[in-house]
Structures are given as structure tokens and as C-alpha cells.
Tab-separated table of C-alpha atoms and ligand atoms in Angstrom:
chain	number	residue	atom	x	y	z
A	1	UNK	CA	-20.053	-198.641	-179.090
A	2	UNK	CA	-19.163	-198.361	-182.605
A	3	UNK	CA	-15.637	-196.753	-182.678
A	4	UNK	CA	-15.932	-193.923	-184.818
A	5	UNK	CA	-17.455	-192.872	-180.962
A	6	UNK	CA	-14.123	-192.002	-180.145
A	7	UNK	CA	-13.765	-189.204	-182.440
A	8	UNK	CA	-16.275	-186.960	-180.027
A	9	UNK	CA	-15.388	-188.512	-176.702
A	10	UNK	CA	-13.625	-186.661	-174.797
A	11	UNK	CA	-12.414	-186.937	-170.800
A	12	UNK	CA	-15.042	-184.285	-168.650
A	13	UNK	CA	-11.491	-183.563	-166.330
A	14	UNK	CA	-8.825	-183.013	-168.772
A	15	UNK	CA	-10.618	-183.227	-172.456
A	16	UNK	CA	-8.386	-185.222	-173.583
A	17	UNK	CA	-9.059	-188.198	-176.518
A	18	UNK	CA	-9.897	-191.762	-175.253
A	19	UNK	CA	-8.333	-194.713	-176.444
A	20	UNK	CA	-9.023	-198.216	-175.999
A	21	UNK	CA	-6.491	-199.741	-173.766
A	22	UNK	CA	-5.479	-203.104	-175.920
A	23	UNK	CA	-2.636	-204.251	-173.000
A	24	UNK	CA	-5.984	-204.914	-171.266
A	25	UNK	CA	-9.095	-207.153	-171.681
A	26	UNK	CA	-11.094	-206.144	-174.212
A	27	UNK	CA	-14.038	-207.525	-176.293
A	28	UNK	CA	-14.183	-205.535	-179.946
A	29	UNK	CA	-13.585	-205.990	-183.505
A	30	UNK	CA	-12.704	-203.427	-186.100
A	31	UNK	CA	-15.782	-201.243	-185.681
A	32	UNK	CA	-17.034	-201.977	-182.308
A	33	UNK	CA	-15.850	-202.145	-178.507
A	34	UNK	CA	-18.593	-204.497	-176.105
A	35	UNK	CA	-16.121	-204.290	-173.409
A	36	UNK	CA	-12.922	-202.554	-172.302
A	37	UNK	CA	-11.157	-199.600	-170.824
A	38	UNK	CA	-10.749	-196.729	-172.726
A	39	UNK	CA	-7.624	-194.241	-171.063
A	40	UNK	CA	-6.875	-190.566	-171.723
A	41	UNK	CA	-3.949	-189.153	-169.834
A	42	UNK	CA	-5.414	-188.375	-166.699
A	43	UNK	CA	-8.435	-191.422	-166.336
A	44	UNK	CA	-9.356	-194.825	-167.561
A	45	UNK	CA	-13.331	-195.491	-167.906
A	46	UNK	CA	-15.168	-198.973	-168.518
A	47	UNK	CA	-17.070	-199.205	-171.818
A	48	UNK	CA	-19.752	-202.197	-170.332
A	49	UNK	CA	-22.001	-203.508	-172.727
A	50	UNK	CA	-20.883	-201.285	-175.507
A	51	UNK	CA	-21.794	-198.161	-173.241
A	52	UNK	CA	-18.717	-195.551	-172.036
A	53	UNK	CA	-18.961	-195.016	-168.400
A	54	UNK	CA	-17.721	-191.516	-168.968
A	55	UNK	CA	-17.911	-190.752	-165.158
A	56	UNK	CA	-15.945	-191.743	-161.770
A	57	UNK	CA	-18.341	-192.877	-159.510
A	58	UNK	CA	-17.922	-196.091	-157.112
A	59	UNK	CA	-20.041	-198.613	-159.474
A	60	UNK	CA	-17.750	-197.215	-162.556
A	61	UNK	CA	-14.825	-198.168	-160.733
A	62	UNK	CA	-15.906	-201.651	-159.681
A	63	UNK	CA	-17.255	-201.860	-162.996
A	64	UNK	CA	-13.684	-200.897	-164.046
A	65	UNK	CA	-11.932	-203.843	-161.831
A	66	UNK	CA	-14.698	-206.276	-163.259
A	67	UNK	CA	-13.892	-205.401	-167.302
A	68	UNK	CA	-10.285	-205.600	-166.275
A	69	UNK	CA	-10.720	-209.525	-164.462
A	70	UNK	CA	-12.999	-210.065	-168.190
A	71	UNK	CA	-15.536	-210.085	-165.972
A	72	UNK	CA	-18.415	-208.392	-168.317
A	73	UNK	CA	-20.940	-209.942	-166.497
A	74	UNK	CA	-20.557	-208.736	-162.960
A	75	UNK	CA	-19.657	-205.156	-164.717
A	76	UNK	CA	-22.797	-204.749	-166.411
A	77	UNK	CA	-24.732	-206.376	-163.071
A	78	UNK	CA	-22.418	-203.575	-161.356
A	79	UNK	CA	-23.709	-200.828	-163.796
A	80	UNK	CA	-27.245	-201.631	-163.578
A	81	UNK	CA	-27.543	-200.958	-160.126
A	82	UNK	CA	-29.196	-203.968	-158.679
A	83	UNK	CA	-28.095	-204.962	-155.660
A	84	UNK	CA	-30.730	-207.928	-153.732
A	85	UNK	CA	-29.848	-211.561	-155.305
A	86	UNK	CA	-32.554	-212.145	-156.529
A	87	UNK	CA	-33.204	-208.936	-158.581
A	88	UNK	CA	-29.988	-209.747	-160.233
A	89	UNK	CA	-30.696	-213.578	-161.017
A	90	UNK	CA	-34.337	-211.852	-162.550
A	91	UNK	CA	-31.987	-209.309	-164.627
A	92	UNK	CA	-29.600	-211.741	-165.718
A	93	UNK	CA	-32.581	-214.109	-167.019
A	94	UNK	CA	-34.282	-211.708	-168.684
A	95	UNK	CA	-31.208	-210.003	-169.874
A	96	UNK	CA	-30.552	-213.427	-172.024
A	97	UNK	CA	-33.844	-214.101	-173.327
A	98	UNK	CA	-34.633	-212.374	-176.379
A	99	UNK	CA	-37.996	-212.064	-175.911
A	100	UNK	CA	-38.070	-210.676	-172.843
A	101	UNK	CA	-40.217	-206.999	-172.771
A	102	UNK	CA	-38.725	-203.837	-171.629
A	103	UNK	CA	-41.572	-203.864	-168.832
A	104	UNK	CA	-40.715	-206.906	-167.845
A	105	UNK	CA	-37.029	-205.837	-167.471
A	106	UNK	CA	-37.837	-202.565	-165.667
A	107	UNK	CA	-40.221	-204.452	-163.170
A	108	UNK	CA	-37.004	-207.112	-162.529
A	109	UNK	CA	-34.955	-203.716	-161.952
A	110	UNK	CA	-37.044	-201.899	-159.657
A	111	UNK	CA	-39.732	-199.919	-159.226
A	112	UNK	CA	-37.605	-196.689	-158.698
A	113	UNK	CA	-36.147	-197.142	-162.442
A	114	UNK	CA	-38.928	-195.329	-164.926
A	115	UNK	CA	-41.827	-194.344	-162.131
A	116	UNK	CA	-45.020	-196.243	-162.949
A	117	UNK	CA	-46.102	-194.725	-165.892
A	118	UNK	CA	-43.795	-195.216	-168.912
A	119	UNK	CA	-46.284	-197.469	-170.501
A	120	UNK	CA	-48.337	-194.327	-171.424
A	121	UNK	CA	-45.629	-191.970	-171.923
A	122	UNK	CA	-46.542	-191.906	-175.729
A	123	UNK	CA	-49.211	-190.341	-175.692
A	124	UNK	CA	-49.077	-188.586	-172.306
A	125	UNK	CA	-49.712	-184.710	-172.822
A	126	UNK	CA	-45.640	-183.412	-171.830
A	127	UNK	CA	-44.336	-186.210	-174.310
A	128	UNK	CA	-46.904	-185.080	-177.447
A	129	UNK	CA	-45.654	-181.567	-177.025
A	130	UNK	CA	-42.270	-182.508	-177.090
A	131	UNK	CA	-42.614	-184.671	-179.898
A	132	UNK	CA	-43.919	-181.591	-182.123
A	133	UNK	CA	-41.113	-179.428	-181.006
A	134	UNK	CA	-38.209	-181.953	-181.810
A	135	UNK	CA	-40.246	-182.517	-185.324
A	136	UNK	CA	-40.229	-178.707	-185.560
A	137	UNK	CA	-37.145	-177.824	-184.432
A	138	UNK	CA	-35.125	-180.641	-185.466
A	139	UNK	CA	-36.911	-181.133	-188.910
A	140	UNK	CA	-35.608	-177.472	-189.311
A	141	UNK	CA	-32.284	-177.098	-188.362
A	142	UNK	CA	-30.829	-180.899	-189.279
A	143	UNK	CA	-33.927	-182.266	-191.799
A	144	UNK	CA	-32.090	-185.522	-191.926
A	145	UNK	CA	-28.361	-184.214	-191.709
A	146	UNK	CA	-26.217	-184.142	-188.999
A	147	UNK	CA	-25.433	-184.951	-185.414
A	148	UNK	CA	-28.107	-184.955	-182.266
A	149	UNK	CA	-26.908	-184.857	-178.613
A	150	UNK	CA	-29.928	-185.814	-175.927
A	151	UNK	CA	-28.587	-185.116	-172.170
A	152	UNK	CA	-30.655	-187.074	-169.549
A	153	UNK	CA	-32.716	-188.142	-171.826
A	154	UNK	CA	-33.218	-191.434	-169.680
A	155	UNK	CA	-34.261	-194.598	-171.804
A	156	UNK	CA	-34.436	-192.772	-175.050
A	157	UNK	CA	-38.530	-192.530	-175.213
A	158	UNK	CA	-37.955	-188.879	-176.899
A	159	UNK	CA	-33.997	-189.894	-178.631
A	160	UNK	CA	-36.777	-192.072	-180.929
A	161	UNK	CA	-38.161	-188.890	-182.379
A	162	UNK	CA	-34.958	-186.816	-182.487
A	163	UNK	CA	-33.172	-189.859	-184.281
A	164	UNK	CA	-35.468	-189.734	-186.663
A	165	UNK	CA	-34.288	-186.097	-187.844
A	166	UNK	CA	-29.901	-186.799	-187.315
A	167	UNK	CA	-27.693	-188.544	-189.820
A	168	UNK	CA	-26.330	-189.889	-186.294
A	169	UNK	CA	-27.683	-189.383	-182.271
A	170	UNK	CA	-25.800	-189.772	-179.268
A	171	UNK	CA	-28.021	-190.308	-175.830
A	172	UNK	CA	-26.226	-189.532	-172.731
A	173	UNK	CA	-27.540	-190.200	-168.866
A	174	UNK	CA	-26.497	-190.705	-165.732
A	175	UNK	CA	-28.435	-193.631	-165.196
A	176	UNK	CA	-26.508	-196.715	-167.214
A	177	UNK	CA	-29.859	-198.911	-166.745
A	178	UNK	CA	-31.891	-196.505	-168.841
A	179	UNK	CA	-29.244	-196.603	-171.329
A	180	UNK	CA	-28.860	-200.523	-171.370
A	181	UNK	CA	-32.928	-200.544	-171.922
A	182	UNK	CA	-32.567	-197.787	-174.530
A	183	UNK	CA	-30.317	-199.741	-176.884
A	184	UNK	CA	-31.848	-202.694	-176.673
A	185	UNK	CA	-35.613	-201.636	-176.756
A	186	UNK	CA	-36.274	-198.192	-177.906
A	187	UNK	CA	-32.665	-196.889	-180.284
A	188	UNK	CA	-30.650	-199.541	-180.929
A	189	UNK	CA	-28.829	-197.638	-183.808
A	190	UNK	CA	-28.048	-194.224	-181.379
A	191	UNK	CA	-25.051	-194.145	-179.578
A	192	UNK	CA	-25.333	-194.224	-175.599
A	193	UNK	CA	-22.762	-192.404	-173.271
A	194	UNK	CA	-23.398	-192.799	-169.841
A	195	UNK	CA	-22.272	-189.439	-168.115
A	196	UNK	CA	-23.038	-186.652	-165.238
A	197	UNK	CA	-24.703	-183.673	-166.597
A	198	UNK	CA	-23.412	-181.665	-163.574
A	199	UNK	CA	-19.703	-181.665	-164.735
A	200	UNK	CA	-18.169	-180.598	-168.488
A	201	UNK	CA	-19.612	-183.102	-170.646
A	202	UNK	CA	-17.809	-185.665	-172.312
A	203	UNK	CA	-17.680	-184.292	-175.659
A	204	UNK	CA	-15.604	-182.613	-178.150
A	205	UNK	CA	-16.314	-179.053	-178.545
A	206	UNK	CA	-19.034	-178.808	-181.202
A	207	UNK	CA	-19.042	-182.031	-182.190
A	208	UNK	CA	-22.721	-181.498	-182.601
A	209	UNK	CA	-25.701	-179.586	-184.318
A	210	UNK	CA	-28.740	-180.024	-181.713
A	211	UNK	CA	-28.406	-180.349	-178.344
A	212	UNK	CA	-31.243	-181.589	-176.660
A	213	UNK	CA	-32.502	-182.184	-172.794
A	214	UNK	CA	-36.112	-183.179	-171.872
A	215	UNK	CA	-37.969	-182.964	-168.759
A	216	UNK	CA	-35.028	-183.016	-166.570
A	217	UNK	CA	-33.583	-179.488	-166.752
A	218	UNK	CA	-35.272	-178.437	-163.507
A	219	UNK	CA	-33.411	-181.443	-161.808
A	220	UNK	CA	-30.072	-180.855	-162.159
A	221	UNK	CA	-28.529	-178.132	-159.431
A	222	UNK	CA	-25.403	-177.235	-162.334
A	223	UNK	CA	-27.440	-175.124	-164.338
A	224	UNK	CA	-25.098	-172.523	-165.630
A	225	UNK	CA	-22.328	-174.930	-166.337
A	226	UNK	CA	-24.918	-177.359	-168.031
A	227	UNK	CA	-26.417	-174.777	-170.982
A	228	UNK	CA	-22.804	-173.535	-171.033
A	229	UNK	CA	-21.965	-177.198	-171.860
A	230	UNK	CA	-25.110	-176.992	-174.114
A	231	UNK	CA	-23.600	-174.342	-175.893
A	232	UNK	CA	-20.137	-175.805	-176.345
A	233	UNK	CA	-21.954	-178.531	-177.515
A	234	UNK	CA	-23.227	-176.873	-180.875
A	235	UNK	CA	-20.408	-174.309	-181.031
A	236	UNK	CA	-19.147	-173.094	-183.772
A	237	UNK	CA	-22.060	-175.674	-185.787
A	238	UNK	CA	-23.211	-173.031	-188.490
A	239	UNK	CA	-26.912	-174.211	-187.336
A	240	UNK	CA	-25.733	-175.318	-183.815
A	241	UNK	CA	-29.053	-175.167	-181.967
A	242	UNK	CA	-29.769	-175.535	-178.161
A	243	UNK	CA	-33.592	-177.185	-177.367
A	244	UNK	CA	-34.474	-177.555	-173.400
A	245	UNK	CA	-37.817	-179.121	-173.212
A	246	UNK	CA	-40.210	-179.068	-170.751
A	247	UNK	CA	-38.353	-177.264	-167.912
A	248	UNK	CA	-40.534	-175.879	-164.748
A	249	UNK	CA	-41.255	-172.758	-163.913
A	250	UNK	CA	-40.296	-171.760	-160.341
A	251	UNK	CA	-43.885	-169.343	-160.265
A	252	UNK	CA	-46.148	-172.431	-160.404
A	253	UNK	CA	-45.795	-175.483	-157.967
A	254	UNK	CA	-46.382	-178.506	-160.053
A	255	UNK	CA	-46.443	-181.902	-158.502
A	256	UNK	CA	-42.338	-183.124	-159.644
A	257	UNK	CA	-41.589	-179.616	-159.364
A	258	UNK	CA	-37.058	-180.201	-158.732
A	259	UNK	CA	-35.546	-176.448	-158.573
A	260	UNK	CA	-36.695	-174.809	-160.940
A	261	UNK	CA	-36.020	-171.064	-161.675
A	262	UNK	CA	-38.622	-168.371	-163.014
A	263	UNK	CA	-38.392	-167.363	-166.661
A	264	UNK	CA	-36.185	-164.539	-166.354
A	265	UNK	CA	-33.560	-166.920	-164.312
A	266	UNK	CA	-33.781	-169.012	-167.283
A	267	UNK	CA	-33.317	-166.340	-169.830
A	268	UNK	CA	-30.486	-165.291	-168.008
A	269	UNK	CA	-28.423	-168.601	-168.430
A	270	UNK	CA	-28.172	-168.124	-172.045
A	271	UNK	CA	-25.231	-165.584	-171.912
A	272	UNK	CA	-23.995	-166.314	-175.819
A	273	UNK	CA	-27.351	-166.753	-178.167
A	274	UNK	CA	-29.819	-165.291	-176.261
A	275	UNK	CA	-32.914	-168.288	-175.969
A	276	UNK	CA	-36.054	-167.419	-177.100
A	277	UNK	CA	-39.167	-168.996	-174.365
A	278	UNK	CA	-42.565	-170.594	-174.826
A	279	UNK	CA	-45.044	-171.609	-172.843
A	280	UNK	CA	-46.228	-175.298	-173.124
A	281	UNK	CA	-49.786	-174.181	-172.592
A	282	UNK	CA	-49.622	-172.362	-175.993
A	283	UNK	CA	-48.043	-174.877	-177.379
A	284	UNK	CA	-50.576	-177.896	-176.272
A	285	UNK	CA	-53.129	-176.122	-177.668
A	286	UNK	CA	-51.442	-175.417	-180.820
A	287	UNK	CA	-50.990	-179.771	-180.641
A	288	UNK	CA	-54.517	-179.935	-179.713
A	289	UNK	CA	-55.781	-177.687	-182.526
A	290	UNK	CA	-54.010	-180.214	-184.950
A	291	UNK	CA	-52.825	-177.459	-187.713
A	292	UNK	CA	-49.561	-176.215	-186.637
A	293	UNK	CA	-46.641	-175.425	-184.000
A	294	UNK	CA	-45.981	-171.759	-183.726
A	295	UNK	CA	-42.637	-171.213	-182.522
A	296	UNK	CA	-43.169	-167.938	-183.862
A	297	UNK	CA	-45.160	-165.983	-181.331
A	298	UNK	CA	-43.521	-163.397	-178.834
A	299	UNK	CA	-43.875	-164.384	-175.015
A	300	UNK	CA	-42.566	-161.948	-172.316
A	301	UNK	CA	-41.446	-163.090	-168.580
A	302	UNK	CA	-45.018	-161.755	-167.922
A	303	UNK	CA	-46.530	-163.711	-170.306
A	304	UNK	CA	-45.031	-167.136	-169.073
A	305	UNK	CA	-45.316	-166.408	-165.607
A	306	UNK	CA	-48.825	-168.538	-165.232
A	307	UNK	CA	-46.836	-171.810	-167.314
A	308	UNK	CA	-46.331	-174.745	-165.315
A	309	UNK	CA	-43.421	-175.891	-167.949
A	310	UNK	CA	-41.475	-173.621	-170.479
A	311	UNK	CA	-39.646	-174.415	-173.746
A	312	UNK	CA	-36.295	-172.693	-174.510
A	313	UNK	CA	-34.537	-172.468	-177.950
A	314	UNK	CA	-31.785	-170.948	-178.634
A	315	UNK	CA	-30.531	-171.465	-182.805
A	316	UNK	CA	-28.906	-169.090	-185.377
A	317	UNK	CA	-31.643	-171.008	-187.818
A	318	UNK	CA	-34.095	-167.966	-188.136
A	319	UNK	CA	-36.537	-170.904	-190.055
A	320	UNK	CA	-37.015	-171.815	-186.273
A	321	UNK	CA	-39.158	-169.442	-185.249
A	322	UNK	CA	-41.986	-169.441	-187.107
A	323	UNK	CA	-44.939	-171.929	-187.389
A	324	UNK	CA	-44.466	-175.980	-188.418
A	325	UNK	CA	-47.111	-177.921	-189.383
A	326	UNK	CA	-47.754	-180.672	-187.446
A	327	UNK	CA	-46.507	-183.980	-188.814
A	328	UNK	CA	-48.543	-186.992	-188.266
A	329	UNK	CA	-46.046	-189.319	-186.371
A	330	UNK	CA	-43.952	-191.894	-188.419
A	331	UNK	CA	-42.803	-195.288	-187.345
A	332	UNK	CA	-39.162	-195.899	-185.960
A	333	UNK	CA	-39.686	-200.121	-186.821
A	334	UNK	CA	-41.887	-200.436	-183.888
A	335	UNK	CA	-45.516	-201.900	-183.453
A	336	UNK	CA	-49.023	-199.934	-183.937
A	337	UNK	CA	-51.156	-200.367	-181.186
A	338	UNK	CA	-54.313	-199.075	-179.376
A	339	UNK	CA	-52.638	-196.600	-176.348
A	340	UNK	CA	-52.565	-198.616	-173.510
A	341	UNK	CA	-54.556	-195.625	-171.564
A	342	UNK	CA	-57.426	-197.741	-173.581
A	343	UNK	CA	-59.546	-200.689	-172.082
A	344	UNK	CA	-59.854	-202.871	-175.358
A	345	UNK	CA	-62.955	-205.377	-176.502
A	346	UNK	CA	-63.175	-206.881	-179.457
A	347	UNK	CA	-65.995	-206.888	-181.319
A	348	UNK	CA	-66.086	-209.118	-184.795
A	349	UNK	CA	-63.717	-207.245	-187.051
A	350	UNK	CA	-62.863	-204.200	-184.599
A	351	UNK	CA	-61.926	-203.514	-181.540
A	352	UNK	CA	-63.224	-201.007	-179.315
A	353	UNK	CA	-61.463	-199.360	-176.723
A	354	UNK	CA	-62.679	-196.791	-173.744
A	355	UNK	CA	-60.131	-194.709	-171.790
A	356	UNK	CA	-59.259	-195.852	-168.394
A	357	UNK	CA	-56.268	-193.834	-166.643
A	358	UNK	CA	-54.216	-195.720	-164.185
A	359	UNK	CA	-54.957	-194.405	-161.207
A	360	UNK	CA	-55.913	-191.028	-159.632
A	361	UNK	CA	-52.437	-189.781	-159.610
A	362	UNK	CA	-52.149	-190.044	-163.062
A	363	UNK	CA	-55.175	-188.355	-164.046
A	364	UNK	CA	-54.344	-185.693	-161.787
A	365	UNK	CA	-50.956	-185.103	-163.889
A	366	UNK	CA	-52.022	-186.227	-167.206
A	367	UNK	CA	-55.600	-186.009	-167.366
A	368	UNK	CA	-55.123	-183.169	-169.922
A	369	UNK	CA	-54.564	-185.243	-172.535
A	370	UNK	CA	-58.463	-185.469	-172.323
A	371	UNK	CA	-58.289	-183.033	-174.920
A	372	UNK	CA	-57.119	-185.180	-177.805
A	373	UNK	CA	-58.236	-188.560	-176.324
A	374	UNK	CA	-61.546	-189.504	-177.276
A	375	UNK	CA	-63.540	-191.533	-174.482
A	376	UNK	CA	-64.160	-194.158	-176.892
A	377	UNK	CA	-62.313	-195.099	-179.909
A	378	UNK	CA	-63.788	-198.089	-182.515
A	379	UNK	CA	-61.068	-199.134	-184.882
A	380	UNK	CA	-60.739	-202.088	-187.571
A	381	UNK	CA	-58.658	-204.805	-186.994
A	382	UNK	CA	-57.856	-204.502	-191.100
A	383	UNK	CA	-57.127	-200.676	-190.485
A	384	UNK	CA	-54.545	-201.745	-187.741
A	385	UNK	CA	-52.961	-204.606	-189.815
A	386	UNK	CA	-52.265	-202.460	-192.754
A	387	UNK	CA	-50.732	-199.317	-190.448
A	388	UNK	CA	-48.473	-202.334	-189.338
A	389	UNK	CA	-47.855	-203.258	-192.843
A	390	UNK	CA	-46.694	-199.611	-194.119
A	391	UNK	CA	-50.242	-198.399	-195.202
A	392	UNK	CA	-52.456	-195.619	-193.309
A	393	UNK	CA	-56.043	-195.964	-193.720
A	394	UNK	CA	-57.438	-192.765	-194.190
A	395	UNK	CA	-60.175	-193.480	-191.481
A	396	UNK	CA	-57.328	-194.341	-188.748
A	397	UNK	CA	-55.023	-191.220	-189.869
A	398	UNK	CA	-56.901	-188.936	-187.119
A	399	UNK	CA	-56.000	-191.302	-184.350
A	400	UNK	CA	-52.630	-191.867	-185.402
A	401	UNK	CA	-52.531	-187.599	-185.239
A	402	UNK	CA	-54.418	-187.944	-181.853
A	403	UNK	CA	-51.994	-190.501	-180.256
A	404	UNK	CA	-55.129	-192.759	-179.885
A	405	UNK	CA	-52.940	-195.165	-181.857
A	406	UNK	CA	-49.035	-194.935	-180.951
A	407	UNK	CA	-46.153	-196.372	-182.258
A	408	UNK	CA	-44.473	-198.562	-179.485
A	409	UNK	CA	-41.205	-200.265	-179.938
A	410	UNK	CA	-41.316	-203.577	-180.502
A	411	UNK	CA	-41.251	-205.998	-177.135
A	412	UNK	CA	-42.369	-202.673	-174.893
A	413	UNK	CA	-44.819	-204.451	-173.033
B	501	ZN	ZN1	-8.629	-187.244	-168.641
């Protein structure tokens, strides 16, 4: 963790600053810690692998023992969660090789770690509508300025488009293994904070302008305490703007349905800046349709009651609510490729590719992103190579806007 970190860290009990404790071991230079305890008045936490453990559960406190016996090894072994030998003899090799892939290092961690679809999660249907939101609202309210929080937002496969809008990003889970993979695979330049989203987070009080959670609101049980954390979160940020993605809607079962609550129990969290609601159904179709987001439109309880999965806002940025045009995606440093939802031949200089979902499962979650996945895609190998090189062909720039060809971070599979 670069230190600067420690300007915004704060304890969840007692909110007090964190320093690192230089009486004990310690691994950092002038702008970094890799490893060391960091102590406010009432705590010390590990900071393993240059990630705070801003929590008190048993593997932070071995963890904690292990940095203090300059143990780094066993504490980031600890952290990661793997328990069986030889899990953690697969970690540890794979861990040290520098080409090693991130699938590779989430198969040696577990199948429990990312579920089994994470290869396709960019262009999967919940993560293309989240990726024109964050473009929408973050373009908006920090257009390249400023500081982005992203609570749970696992190993970082949505940080990579809100990054791309902050001066700086901070990602925050529970789950340090998602972190680990995050900084070395998908946002090695945002800031990771492992952390509970159920207690007071560990930040300074507006210490940032977007706060952002994804696809995991409906999980956690704290939800009053977590937008109120949301809210501290931005406070008194002139453009301070809450974004909860993807949430689901108590009214409609869906198949990883957590507790959700209807849309009025939703509305009724946001007690200071009152959150304004969209269903994603509107908003895939506005993706499908290609032109524009419009985070604009009026939606009433009523309305959303049908929506499997709702999008809440709540910003003093009036510029937010109102149609965005829908930016073709950009490249965070990563590789161009085919989606791996396509069976590939080649065929001289191209390469065709026909759709092929994973299994029945997925196509029973996912199979709606039939709508902007073409059964079969031809594309030049020439096209590809220049896309790689900086250059968009104008024959490949629908596919690119399609998420037939996405942007994966380099070594993801
Ligand atoms: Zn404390």
C-alpha cells in the first residue's frame, strides 16, 4: 500500500488514524508498506502483501502473529484462505511465477473463490449494464478527477472501469484473495483495503467523491448502516455521489436472489439525498439499442416492481440524470480478444467464432446477452492486431460496442 493510504484509513471501532508500528517488523520504504502492523489507539491490523486487513477476524489475527514473527509468507497463505497442503504448495507456486494466469490461480484457490463463470463476466449481460452506468455516472460526476471507493467489489472486474474515471480508486472486500488477484491481475495501480461492509467502514469521513457497490448489495444483512456508510463516504464531497449497482428486487425470485428488499425498502434507506431508481431492464435495452443510457427517465415503485435487479443513485450532480451516450469501451493495458463465450476456427487470415455458453446454467442466467451477441462473428486477424496495437478498425468497432471483442487483462486466462 502506498502510504499516502493512511491519510483516509481510519479504525471501523474508534476512527482513529493508523500508523505503521516501526518497533515492529516491517517491510516498506518511503512510499510503500508490503508488510507490517499498522496501530490506532484501540487496534493493531496486518497490512499483508501491501493490503490493510482493516478487520478483526481469526485469520487477521494469525495473520497479525505471522507479520509480527516476519513471517509474510505464512500471513499472506493465512489471508488467502487455503487451508489443504497441497492447495497452498499450488498457491505458493503459482504465486512466484510471473506468468502464472489469474485462472490458473483461482482454480489452485478453490472452486468456491469467483463461481465458475468469471471468464465471461465481460461481456455477461449484469456486467455490460454496469459498465455503462459507471461510464455514465462516473464520467459525470469525477470525468477524470477525484477519488472512487468500490465496496465488495470482489477482484476488481468492475474497479477496471471505475478507475478509469478517478484521479485515484480504492477497492475494498471482505474477501483478501479477491483483493490479492485484483492487484496483481486486473488494478494494479488501485488501492485495496480488505474490510467488512457490515460494520463502519474504514474510512475517513468523505474522503471520497463516488462510492460504489456492485452486485452484492442484496448480500449483506447491514443495510441501513452500509448506505449510511455510503453516505459518509461522499459527505460533504460537493459532487459526493452514491451508485449501488445491480441490487435485487425482493418482488421477483431470481436464481442468487440474497435478501433483497422491494423498491420502496430501498428508497427508504436513503434518509439524507433521497436515491433516484432504475430498472436494469430499461437500462439493457437502452445498452442493447447502442445510442444512449437514460438515467433520465422517471420510474415509480410500480414501475420497478416486475425488475429482477434495480440501480440506485443518489448525487447532488443534476448532469446525472439525464441521457449518456454510450462509450465504446477503452483499454485499461489489457489484451483484445474474441469473448471466450466464442468457439474460435481459424480460417486463413480470420478467425471465426460461433457462440457456445458454458453450460445450461449459464444460459439460463445469462442467455440474455443473446441480444447483442451475434451467433457467429468473422473477424481479421489484421483487425485484431491493430486493436492490440492502439488502432480500431472501423469494421471491428461494432464488436468492440457489442462485447463480441473484450478487453481482458493481461494473463486472465
Ligand atoms: Zn481503533
Amino acid at each position: 500500500m502506498h502510504i499516502g493510504l493512511l491519510d483516509i484509513l481510519r479504525c471501523p471501532f474508534c476512527g482513529g488514524h493508523l500508523e505503521l508500528v516501526t518497533s515492529l517488523f516491517h517491510r516498506a520504504d518511503d512510499a510503500h508498506i508490503s508488510d507490517g502492523v499498522i496501530a490506532c489507539e484501540c487496534c493493531t491490523f496486518p497490512v499483508v502483501d501491501g493490503i490493510p486487513v482493516m478487520h478483526l477476524n481469526a485469520a487477521s489475527s494469525a495473520a497479525r502473529a505471522q507479520i509480527e514473527a516476519g513471517n509474510t509468507e505464512a500471513a499472506r497463505l493465512t489471508m488467502v484462505g487455503v487451508s489443504s497442503a497441497d492447495r497452498q504448495t499450488a498457491f505458493m507456486e503459482l504465486a512466484a511465477n510471473a506468468d502464472a494466469t489469474y485462472t490458473q490461480i483461482v482454480d489452485a484457490l478453490g472452486p468456491d473463490l469467483e463461481g465458475g463463470y468469471f471468464l465471461y463476466r465481460f461481456s455477461d449481460p449484469t456486467f455490460v449494464v454496469a459498465e455503462s452506468v459507471v461510464n455514465a455516472v462516473a464520467g459525470t460526476v469525477l470525468g477524470g478527477r477525484g477519488r472512487a471507493l468500490d465496496v465488495c467489489g470482489g477482484s476488481g472486474h468492475i474497479t477496471r472501469v471505475l478507475a478509469k474515471h478517478a484521479e485515484s480508486t480504492v477497492l475494498a472486500d471482505l474477501f483478501y484473495a479477491k483483493l490479492w488477484l485484483a492487484r496483481r491481475f486486473m488494478v494494479p495501480a488501485v488501492a485495496a483495503v480488505c474490510c467488512d461492509g457490515n460494520v463502519p467502514f474504514p474510512f475517513a469521513r468523505g474522503a471520497f467523491d463516488l462510492a460504489m457497490c456492485t452486485d452484492a448489495f442484496m448480500y449483506l444483512w447491514e443495510k441501513r448502516a452500509f448506505v449510511g456508510e455510503m453516505t459518509r463516504a461522499v459527505a460533504g464531497r460537493p459532487r459526493g455521489t452514491v451508485l449501488i449497482n445491480h441490487a435485487h428486487n425482493q418482488l421477483v425470485w431470481s436464481p442468487s436472489h440474497g435478501q433483497p428488499l422491494t423498491p420502496a425498502g430501498y428508497r427508504n434507506l436513503f434518509e439524507a439525498t433521497p436515491a433516484r431508481m432504475f430498472g436494469e431492464a430499461a437500462l439493457f435495452s437502452d445498452v442493447v439499442g447502442g445510442v444512449s443510457i437514460d438515467l433520465g427517465r422517471a420510474q415509480s415503485d410500480t414501475d420497478l416492481a416486475g425488475d429482477q435487479a434495480l440501480t440506485l443513485i443518489a448525487s447532488p450532480v443534476d448532469a446525472v440524470y439525464g441521457p449518456h451516450a454510450l462509450a465504446t469501451p477503452t483499454s485499461s493495458g489489457g489484451d483484445w480478444r474474441i469473448s471466450p463465450l466464442y468457439e474460435l476456427t481459424n480460417d486463413g487470415d480470420q478467425v471465426r467464432g460461433t457462440l457456445r455458453f458454458p453450460d445450461e446454467d449459464y444460459e439460463y442466467d445469462y442467455g440474455t446477452c443473446r441480444a447483442y451477441l451475434p451467433n457467429d462473428v468473422t473477424v481479421a486477424h489484421a483487425d485484431l492486431d491493430a486493436l492490440n496495437q492502439g488502432t480500431m478498425a472501423p469494421a471491428i468497432a461494432d464488436l468492440v460496442r457489442r462485447h463480441v471483442i473484450v478487453e481482458l487483462p493481461k494473463r486472465y486466462s
